[in-house]
PDB file of C-alpha atoms in Angstrom:
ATOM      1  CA  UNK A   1       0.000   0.000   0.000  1.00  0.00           C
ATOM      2  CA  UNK A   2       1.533   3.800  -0.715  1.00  0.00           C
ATOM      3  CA  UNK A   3       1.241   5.861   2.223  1.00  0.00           C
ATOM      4  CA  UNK A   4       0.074   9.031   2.442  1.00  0.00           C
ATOM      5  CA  UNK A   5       1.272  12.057   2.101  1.00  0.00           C
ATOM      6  CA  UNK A   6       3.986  14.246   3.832  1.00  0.00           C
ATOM      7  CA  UNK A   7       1.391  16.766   4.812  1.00  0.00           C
ATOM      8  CA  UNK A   8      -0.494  14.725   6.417  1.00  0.00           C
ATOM      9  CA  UNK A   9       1.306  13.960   9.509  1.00  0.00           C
ATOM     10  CA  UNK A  10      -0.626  13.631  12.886  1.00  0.00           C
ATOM     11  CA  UNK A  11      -1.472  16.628  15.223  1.00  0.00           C
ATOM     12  CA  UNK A  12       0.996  15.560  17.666  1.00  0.00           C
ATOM     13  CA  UNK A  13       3.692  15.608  14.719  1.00  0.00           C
ATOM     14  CA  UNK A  14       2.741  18.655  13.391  1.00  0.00           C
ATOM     15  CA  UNK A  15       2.972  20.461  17.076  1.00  0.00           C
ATOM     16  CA  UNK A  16       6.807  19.442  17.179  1.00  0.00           C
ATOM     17  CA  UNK A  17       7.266  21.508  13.966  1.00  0.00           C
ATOM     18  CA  UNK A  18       6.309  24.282  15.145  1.00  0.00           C
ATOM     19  CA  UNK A  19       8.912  27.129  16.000  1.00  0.00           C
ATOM     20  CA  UNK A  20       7.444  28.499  18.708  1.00  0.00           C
ATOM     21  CA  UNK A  21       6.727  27.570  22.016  1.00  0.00           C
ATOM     22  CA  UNK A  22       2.973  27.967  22.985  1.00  0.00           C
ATOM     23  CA  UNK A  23       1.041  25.739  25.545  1.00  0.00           C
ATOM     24  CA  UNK A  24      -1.867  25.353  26.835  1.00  0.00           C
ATOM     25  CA  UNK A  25      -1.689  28.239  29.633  1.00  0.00           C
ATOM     26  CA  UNK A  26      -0.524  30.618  26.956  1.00  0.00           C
ATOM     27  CA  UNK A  27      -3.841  30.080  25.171  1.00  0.00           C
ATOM     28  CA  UNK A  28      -5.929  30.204  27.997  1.00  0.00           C
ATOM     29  CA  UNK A  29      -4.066  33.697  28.957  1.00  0.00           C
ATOM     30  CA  UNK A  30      -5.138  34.782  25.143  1.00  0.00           C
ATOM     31  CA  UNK A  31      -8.160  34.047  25.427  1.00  0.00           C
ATOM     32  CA  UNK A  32      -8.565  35.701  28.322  1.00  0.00           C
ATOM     33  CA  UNK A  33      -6.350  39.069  27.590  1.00  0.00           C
ATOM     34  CA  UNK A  34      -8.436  39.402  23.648  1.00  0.00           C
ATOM     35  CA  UNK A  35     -11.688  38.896  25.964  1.00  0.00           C
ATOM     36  CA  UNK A  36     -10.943  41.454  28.578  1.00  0.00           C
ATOM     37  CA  UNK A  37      -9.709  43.806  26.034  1.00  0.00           C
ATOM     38  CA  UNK A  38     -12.081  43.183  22.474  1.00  0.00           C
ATOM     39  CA  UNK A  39     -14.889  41.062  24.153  1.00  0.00           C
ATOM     40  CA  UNK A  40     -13.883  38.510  21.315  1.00  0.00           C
ATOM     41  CA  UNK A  41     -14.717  34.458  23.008  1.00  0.00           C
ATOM     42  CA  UNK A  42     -12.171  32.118  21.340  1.00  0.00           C
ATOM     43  CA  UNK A  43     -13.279  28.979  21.508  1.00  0.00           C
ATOM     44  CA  UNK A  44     -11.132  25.258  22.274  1.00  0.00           C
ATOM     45  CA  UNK A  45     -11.445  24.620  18.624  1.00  0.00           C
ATOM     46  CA  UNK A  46      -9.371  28.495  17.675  1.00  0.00           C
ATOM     47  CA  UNK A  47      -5.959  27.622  19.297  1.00  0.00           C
ATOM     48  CA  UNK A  48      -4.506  26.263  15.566  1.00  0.00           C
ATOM     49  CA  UNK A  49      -6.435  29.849  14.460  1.00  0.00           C
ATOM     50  CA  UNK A  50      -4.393  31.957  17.631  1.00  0.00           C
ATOM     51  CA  UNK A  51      -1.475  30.470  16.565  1.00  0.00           C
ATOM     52  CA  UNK A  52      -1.304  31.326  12.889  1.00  0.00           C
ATOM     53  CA  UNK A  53      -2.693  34.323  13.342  1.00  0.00           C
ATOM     54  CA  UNK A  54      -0.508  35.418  16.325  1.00  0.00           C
ATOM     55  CA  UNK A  55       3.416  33.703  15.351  1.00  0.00           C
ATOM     56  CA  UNK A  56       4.182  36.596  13.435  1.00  0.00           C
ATOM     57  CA  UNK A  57       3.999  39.147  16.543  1.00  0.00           C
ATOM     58  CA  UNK A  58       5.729  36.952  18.261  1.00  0.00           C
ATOM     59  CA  UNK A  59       8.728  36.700  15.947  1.00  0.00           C
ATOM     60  CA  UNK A  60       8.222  39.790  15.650  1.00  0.00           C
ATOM     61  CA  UNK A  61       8.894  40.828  18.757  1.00  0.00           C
ATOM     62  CA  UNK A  62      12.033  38.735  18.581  1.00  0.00           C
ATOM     63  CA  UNK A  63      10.797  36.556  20.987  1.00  0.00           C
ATOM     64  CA  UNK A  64      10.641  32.326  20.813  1.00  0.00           C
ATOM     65  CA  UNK A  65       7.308  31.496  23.218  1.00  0.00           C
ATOM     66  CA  UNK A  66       4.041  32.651  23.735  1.00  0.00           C
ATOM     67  CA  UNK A  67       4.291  33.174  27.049  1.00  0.00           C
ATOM     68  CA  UNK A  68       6.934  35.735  26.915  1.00  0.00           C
ATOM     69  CA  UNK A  69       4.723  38.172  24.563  1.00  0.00           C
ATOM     70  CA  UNK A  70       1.753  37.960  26.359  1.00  0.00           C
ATOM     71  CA  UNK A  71       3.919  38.508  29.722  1.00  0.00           C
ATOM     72  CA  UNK A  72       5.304  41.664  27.161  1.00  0.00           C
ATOM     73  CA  UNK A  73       1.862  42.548  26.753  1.00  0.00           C
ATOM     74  CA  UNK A  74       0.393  42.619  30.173  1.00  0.00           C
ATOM     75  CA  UNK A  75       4.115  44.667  31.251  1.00  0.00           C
ATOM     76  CA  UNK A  76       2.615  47.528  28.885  1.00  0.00           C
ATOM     77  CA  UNK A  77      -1.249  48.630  28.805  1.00  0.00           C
ATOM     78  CA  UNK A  78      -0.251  51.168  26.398  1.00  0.00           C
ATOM     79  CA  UNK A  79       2.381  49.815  23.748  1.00  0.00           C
ATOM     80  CA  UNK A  80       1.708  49.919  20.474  1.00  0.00           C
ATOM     81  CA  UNK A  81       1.559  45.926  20.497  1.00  0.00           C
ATOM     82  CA  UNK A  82      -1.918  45.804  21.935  1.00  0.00           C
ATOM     83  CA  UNK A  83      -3.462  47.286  18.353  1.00  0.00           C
ATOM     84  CA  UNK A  84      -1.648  44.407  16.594  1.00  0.00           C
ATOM     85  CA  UNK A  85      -2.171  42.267  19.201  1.00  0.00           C
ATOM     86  CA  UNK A  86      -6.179  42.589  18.572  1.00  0.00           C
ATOM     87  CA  UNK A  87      -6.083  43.344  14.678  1.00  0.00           C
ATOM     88  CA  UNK A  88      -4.656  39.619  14.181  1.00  0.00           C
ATOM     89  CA  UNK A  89      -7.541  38.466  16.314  1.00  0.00           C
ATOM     90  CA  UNK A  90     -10.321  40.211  14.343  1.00  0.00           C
ATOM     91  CA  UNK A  91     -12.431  38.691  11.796  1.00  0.00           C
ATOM     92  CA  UNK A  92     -13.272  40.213   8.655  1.00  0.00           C
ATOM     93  CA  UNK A  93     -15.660  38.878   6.332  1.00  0.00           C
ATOM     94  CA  UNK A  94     -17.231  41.296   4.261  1.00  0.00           C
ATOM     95  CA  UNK A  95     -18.612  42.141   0.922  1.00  0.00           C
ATOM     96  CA  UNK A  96     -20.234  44.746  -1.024  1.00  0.00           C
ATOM     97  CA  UNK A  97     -23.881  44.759  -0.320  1.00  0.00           C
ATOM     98  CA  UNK A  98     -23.617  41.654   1.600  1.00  0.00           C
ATOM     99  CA  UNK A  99     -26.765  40.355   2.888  1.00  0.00           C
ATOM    100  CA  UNK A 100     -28.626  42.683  -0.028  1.00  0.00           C
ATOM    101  CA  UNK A 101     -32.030  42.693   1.868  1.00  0.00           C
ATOM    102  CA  UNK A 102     -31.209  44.945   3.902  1.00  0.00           C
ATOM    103  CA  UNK A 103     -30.227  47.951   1.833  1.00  0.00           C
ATOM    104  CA  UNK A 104     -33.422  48.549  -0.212  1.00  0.00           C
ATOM    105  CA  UNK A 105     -35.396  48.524   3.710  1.00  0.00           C
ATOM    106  CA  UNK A 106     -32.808  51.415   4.300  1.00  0.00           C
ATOM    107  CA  UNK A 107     -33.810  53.331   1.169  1.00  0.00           C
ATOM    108  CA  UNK A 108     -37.025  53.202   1.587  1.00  0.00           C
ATOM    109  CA  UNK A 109     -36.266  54.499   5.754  1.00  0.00           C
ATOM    110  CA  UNK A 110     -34.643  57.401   4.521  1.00  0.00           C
ATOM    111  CA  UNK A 111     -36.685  58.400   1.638  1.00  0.00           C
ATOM    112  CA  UNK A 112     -39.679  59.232   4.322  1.00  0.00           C
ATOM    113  CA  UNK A 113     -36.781  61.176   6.942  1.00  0.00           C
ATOM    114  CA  UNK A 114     -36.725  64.889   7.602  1.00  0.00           C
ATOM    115  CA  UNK A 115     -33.014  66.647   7.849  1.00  0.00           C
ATOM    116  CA  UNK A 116     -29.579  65.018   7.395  1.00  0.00           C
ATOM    117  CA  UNK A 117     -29.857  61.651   7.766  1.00  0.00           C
ATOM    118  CA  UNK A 118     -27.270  59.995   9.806  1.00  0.00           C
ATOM    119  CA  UNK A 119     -26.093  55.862   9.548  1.00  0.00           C
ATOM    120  CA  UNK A 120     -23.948  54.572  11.723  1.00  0.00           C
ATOM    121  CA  UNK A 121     -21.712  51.541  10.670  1.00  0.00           C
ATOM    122  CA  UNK A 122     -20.552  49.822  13.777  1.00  0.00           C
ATOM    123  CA  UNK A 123     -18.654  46.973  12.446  1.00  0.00           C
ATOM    124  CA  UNK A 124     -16.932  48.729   9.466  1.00  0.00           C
ATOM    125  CA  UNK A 125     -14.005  46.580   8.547  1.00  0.00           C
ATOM    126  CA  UNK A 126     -12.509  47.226   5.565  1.00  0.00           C
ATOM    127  CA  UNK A 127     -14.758  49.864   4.177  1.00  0.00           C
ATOM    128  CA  UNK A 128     -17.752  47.830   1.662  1.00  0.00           C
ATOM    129  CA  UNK A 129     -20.477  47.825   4.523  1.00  0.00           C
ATOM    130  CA  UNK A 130     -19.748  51.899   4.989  1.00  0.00           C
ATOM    131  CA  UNK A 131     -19.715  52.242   1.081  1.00  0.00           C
ATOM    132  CA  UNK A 132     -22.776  50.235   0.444  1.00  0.00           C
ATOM    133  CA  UNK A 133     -24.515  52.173   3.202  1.00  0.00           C
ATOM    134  CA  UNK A 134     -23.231  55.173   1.127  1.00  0.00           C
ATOM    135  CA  UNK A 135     -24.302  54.354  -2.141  1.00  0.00           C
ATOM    136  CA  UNK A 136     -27.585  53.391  -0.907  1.00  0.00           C
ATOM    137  CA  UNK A 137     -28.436  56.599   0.372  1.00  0.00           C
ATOM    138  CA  UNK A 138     -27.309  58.461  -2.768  1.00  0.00           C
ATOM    139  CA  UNK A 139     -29.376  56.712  -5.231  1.00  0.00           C
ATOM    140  CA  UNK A 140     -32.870  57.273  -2.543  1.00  0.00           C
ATOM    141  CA  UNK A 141     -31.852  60.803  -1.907  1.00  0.00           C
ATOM    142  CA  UNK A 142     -30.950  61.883  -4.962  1.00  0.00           C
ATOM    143  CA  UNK A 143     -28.696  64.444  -3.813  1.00  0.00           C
ATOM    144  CA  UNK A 144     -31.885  66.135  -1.976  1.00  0.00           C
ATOM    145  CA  UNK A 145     -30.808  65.619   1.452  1.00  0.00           C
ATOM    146  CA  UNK A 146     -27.533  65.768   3.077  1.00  0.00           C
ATOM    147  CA  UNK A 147     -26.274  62.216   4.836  1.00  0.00           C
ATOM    148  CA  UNK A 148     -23.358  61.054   6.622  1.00  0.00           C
ATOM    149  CA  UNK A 149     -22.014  57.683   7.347  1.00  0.00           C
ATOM    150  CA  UNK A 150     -20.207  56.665  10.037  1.00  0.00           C
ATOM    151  CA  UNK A 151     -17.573  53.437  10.032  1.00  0.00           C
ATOM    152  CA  UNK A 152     -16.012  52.234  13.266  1.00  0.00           C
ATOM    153  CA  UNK A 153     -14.220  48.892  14.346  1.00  0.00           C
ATOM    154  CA  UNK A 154     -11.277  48.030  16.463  1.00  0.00           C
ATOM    155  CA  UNK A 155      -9.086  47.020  13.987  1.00  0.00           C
ATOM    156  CA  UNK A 156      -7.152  49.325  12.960  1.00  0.00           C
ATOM    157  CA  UNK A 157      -5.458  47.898   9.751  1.00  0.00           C
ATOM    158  CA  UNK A 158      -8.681  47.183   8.486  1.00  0.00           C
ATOM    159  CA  UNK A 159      -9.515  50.851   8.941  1.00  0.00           C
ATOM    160  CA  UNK A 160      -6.753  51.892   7.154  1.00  0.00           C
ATOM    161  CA  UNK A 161      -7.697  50.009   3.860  1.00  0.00           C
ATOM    162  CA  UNK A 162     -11.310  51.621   4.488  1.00  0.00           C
ATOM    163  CA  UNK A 163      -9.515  54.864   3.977  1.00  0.00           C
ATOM    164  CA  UNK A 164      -8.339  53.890   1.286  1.00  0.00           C
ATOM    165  CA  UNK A 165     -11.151  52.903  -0.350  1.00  0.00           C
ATOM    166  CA  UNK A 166      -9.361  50.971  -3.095  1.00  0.00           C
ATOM    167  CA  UNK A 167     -10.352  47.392  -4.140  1.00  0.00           C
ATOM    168  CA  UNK A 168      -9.573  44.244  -6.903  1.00  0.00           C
ATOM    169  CA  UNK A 169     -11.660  44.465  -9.553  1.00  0.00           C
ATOM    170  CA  UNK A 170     -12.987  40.881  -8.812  1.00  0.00           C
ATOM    171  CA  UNK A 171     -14.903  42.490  -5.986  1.00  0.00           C
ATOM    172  CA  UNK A 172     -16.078  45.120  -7.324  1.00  0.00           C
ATOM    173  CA  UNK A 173     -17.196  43.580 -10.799  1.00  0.00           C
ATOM    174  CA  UNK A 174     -20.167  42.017  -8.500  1.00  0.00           C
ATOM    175  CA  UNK A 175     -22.080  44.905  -8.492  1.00  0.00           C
ATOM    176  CA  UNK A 176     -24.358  45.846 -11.328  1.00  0.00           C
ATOM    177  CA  UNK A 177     -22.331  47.763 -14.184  1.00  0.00           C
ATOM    178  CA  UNK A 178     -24.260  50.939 -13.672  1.00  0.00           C
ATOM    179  CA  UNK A 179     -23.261  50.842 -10.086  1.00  0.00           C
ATOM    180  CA  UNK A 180     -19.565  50.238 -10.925  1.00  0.00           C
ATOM    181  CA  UNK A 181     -19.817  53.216 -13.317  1.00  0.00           C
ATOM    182  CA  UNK A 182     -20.983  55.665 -11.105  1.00  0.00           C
ATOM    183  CA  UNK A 183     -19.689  55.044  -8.216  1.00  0.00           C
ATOM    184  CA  UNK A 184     -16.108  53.300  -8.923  1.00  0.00           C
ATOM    185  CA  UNK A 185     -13.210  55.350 -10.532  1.00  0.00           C
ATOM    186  CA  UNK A 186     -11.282  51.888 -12.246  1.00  0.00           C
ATOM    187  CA  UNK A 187      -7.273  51.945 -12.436  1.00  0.00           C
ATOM    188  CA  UNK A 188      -5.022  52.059 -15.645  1.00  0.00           C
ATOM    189  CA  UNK A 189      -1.289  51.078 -15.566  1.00  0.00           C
ATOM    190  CA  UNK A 190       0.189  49.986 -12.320  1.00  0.00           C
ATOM    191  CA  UNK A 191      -3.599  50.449 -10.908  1.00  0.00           C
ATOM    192  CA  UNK A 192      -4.819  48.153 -13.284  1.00  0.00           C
ATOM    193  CA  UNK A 193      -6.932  45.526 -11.711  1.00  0.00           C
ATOM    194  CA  UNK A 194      -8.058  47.611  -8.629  1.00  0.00           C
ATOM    195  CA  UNK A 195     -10.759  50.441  -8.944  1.00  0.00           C
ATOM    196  CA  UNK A 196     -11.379  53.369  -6.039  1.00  0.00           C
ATOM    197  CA  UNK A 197     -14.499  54.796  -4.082  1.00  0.00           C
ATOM    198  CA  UNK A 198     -15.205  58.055  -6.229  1.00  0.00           C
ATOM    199  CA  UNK A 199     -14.470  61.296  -4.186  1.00  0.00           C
ATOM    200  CA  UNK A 200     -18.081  61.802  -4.328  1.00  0.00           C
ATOM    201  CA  UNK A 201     -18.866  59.189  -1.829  1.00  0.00           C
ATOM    202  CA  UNK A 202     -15.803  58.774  -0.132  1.00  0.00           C
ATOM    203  CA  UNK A 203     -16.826  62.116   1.305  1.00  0.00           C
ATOM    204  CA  UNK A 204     -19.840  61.362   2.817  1.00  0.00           C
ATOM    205  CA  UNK A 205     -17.903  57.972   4.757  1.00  0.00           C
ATOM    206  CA  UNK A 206     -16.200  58.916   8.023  1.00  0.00           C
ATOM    207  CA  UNK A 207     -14.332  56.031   9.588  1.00  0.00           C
ATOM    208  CA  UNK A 208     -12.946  56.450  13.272  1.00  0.00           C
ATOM    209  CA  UNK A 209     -11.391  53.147  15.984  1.00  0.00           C
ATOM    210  CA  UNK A 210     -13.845  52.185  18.656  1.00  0.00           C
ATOM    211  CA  UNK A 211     -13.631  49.231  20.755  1.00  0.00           C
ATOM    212  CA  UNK A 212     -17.494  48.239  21.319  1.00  0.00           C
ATOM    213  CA  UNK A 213     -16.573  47.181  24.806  1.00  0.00           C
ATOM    214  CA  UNK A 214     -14.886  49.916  26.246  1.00  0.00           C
ATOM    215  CA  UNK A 215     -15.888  52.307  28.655  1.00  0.00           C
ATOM    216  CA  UNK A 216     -16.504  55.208  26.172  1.00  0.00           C
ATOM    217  CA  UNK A 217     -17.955  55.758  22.861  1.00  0.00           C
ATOM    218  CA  UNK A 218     -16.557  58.573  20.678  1.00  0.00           C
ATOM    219  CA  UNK A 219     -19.675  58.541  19.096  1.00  0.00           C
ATOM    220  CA  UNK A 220     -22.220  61.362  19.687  1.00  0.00           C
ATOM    221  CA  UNK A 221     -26.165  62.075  18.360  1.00  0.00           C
ATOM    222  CA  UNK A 222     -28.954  60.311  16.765  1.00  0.00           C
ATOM    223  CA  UNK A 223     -29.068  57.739  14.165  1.00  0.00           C
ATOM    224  CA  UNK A 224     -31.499  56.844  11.451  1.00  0.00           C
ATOM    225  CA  UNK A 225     -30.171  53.914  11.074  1.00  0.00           C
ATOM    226  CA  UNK A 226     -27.221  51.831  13.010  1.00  0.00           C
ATOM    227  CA  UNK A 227     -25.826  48.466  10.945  1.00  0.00           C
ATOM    228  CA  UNK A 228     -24.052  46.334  14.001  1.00  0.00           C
ATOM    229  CA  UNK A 229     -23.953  42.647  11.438  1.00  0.00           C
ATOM    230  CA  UNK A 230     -21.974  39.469  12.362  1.00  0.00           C
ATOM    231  CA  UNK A 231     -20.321  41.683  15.141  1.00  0.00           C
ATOM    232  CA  UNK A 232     -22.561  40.096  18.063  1.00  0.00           C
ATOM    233  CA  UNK A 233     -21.915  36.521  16.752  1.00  0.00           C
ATOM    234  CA  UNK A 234     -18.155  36.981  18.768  1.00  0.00           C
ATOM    235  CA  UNK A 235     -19.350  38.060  22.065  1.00  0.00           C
ATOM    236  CA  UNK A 236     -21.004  36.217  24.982  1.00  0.00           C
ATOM    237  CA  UNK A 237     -24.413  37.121  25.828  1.00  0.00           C
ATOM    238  CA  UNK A 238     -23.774  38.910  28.448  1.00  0.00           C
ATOM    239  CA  UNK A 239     -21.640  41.362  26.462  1.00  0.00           C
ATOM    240  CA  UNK A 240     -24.266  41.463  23.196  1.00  0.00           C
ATOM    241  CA  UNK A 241     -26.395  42.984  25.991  1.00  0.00           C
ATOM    242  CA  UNK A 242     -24.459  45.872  27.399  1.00  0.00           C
ATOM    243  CA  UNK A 243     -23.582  46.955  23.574  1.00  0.00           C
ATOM    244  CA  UNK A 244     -28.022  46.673  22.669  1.00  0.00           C
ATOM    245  CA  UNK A 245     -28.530  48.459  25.891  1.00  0.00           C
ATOM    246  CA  UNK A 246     -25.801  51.560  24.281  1.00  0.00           C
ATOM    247  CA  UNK A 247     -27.331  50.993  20.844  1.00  0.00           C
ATOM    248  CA  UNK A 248     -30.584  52.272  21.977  1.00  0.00           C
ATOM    249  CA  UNK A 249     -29.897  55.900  23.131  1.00  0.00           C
ATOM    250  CA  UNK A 250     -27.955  56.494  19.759  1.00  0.00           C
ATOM    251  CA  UNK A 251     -31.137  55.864  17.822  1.00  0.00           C
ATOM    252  CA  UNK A 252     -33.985  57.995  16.568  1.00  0.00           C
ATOM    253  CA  UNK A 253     -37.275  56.770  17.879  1.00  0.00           C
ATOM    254  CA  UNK A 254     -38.233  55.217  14.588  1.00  0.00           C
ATOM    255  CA  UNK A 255     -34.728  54.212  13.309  1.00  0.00           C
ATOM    256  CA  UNK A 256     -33.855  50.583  12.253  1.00  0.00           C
ATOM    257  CA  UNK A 257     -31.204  48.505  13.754  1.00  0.00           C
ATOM    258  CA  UNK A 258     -29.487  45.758  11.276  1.00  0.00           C
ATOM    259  CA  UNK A 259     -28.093  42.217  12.183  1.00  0.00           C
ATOM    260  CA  UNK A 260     -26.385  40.106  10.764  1.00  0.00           C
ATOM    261  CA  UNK A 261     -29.008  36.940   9.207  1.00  0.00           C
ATOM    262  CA  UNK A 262     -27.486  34.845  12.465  1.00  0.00           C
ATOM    263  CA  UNK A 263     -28.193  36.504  14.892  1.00  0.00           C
ATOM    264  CA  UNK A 264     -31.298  37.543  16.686  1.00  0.00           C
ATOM    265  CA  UNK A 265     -31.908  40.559  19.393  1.00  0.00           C
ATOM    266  CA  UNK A 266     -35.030  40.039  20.716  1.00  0.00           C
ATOM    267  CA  UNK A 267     -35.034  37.457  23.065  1.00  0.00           C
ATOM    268  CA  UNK A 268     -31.948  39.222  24.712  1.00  0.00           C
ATOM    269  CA  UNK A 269     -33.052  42.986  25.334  1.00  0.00           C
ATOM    270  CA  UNK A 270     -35.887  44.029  25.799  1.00  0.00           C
ATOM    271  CA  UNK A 271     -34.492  47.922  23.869  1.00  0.00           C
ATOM    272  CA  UNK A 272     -35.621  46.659  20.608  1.00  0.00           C
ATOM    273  CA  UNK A 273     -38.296  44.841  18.993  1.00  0.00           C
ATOM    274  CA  UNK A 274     -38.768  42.553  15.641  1.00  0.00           C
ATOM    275  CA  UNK A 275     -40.022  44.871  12.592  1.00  0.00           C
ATOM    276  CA  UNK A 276     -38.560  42.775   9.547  1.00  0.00           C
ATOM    277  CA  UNK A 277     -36.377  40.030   8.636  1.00  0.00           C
ATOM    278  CA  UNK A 278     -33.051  40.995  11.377  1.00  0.00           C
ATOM    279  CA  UNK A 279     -34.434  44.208  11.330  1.00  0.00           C
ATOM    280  CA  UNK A 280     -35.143  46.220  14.514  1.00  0.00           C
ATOM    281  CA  UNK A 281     -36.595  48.742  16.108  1.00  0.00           C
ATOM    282  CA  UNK A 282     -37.171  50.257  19.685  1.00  0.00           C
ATOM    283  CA  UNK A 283     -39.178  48.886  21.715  1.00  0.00           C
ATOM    284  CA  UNK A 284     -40.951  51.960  23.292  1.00  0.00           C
TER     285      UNK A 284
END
């Protein structure tokens, strides 16, 4: 019989291959630090996931164990490390005009609003949610109203790409033509292949770092609308609570709170009620 394949060595091979030193207390003491810090709950089945995604910082650091950089980390509350430290622990899976329900429910929100009409993004990643959101309110508003959008997460690299606002082509080819026209400037030459968010709408997209656990927003006002999708999936209940509970005073009476098409609100606060498909509203 031929055997298998190289690659295909047992787990407790593969561990002895590994460069760096990282046992089991060093995960539990990531789990806890990315929990205390991000409200992010790793569970058993992520250590493969910490370790990939952490090694790098490690080595980085120029260090040969686990242990040592989180001890590095927990030396420091303020170094520069923590950022990188959570951005490698983030998830972000996004799209443009993922979950597409939800955007022509937003048009036809706004269409009926008085004044500037305000959307607040609170899981922004790497800028197509914010954009979306964006484009979706020029094409109801027709340049009648003023809007602003607001983008925030906690990872910061992600952020930065936002800002950016530059993308493959692959991604953005997904959208109707018209769309891509409009709203898309594409590249030539060494940009070929990659196409930007027109200044048009770029302008109306504000994207700023908040942690959704931390002790202070620096996010003021009323929204018409806040998007918080596949955010609420990381977080224990007891967490997804607290952040409903600060939802609530940052939206207008009738505005419309968005999840993500796994999650559900209502059985956990009693702020917000059912009015569509992972589509809420307060509850007063």
């Amino acid at each position: 019989m031929v055997g298998g394949p190289a690659s295909a060595a047992p787990m407790s091979q593969m561990g002895s291959l590994r460069d760096l030193t990282f046992s089991d207390r060093d995960f539990g003491r990531i789990r806890d630090l990315i929990y205390r810090r991000a409200g992010i709950v790793l569970a058993d089945h992520k250590r493969e996931m910490v370790y990939g995604r952490l090694a790098r910082r490690v080595r980085a650091q120029g260090l040969h164990c686990f242990g040592d950089y989180v001890d590095r980390l927990e030396r420091d509350s303020a170094s520069p490390e923590w950022d990188a430290f959570t951005n490698a622990l983030t998830t972000n899976l996004t799209s443009f005009f993922r979950e597409a329900h939800h955007f022509p429910l937003l048009a036809d929100h706004v269409a009926g609003a008085g004044g500037r009409v305000r959307v607040w993004c609170a899981a922004a990643s790497t800028g197509e949610e914010p954009y979306s959101i964006a484009i979706t309110l020029m094409e109801a508003l027709g340049g009648r109203r003023e809007f602003e959008v607001l983008g925030t997460d906690i990872d910061t690299d992600a952020l930065a790409r936002a800002e950016q606002g530059i993308y493959s082509m692959e991604q953005v080819s997904k959208l109707p033509p018209e769309r891509v026209r409009r709203f898309f400037q594409k590249g030539s030459g060494s940009r070929a292949g990659y196409a930007r968010i027109r200044p048009e709408v770029a302008a109306r997209v504000s994207f700023q770092k908040l942690n959704l656990v931390a002790d202070q927003w620096p996010v003021t006002g009323e929204f018409d609308a806040i998007f918080s999708r596949n955010v609420m999936i990381y977080f224990d209940q007891r967490t997804q609570v607290r952040i409903l509970e600060r939802f609530a005073p940052h939206l207008k009476p009738d505005g419309l709170l968005f999840a993500g098409h796994s999650e559900s609100f209502s059985y956990i606060s009693d702020h917000f009620r059912l009015r569509g498909q992972t589509v809420y509203t307060l509850a007063r």
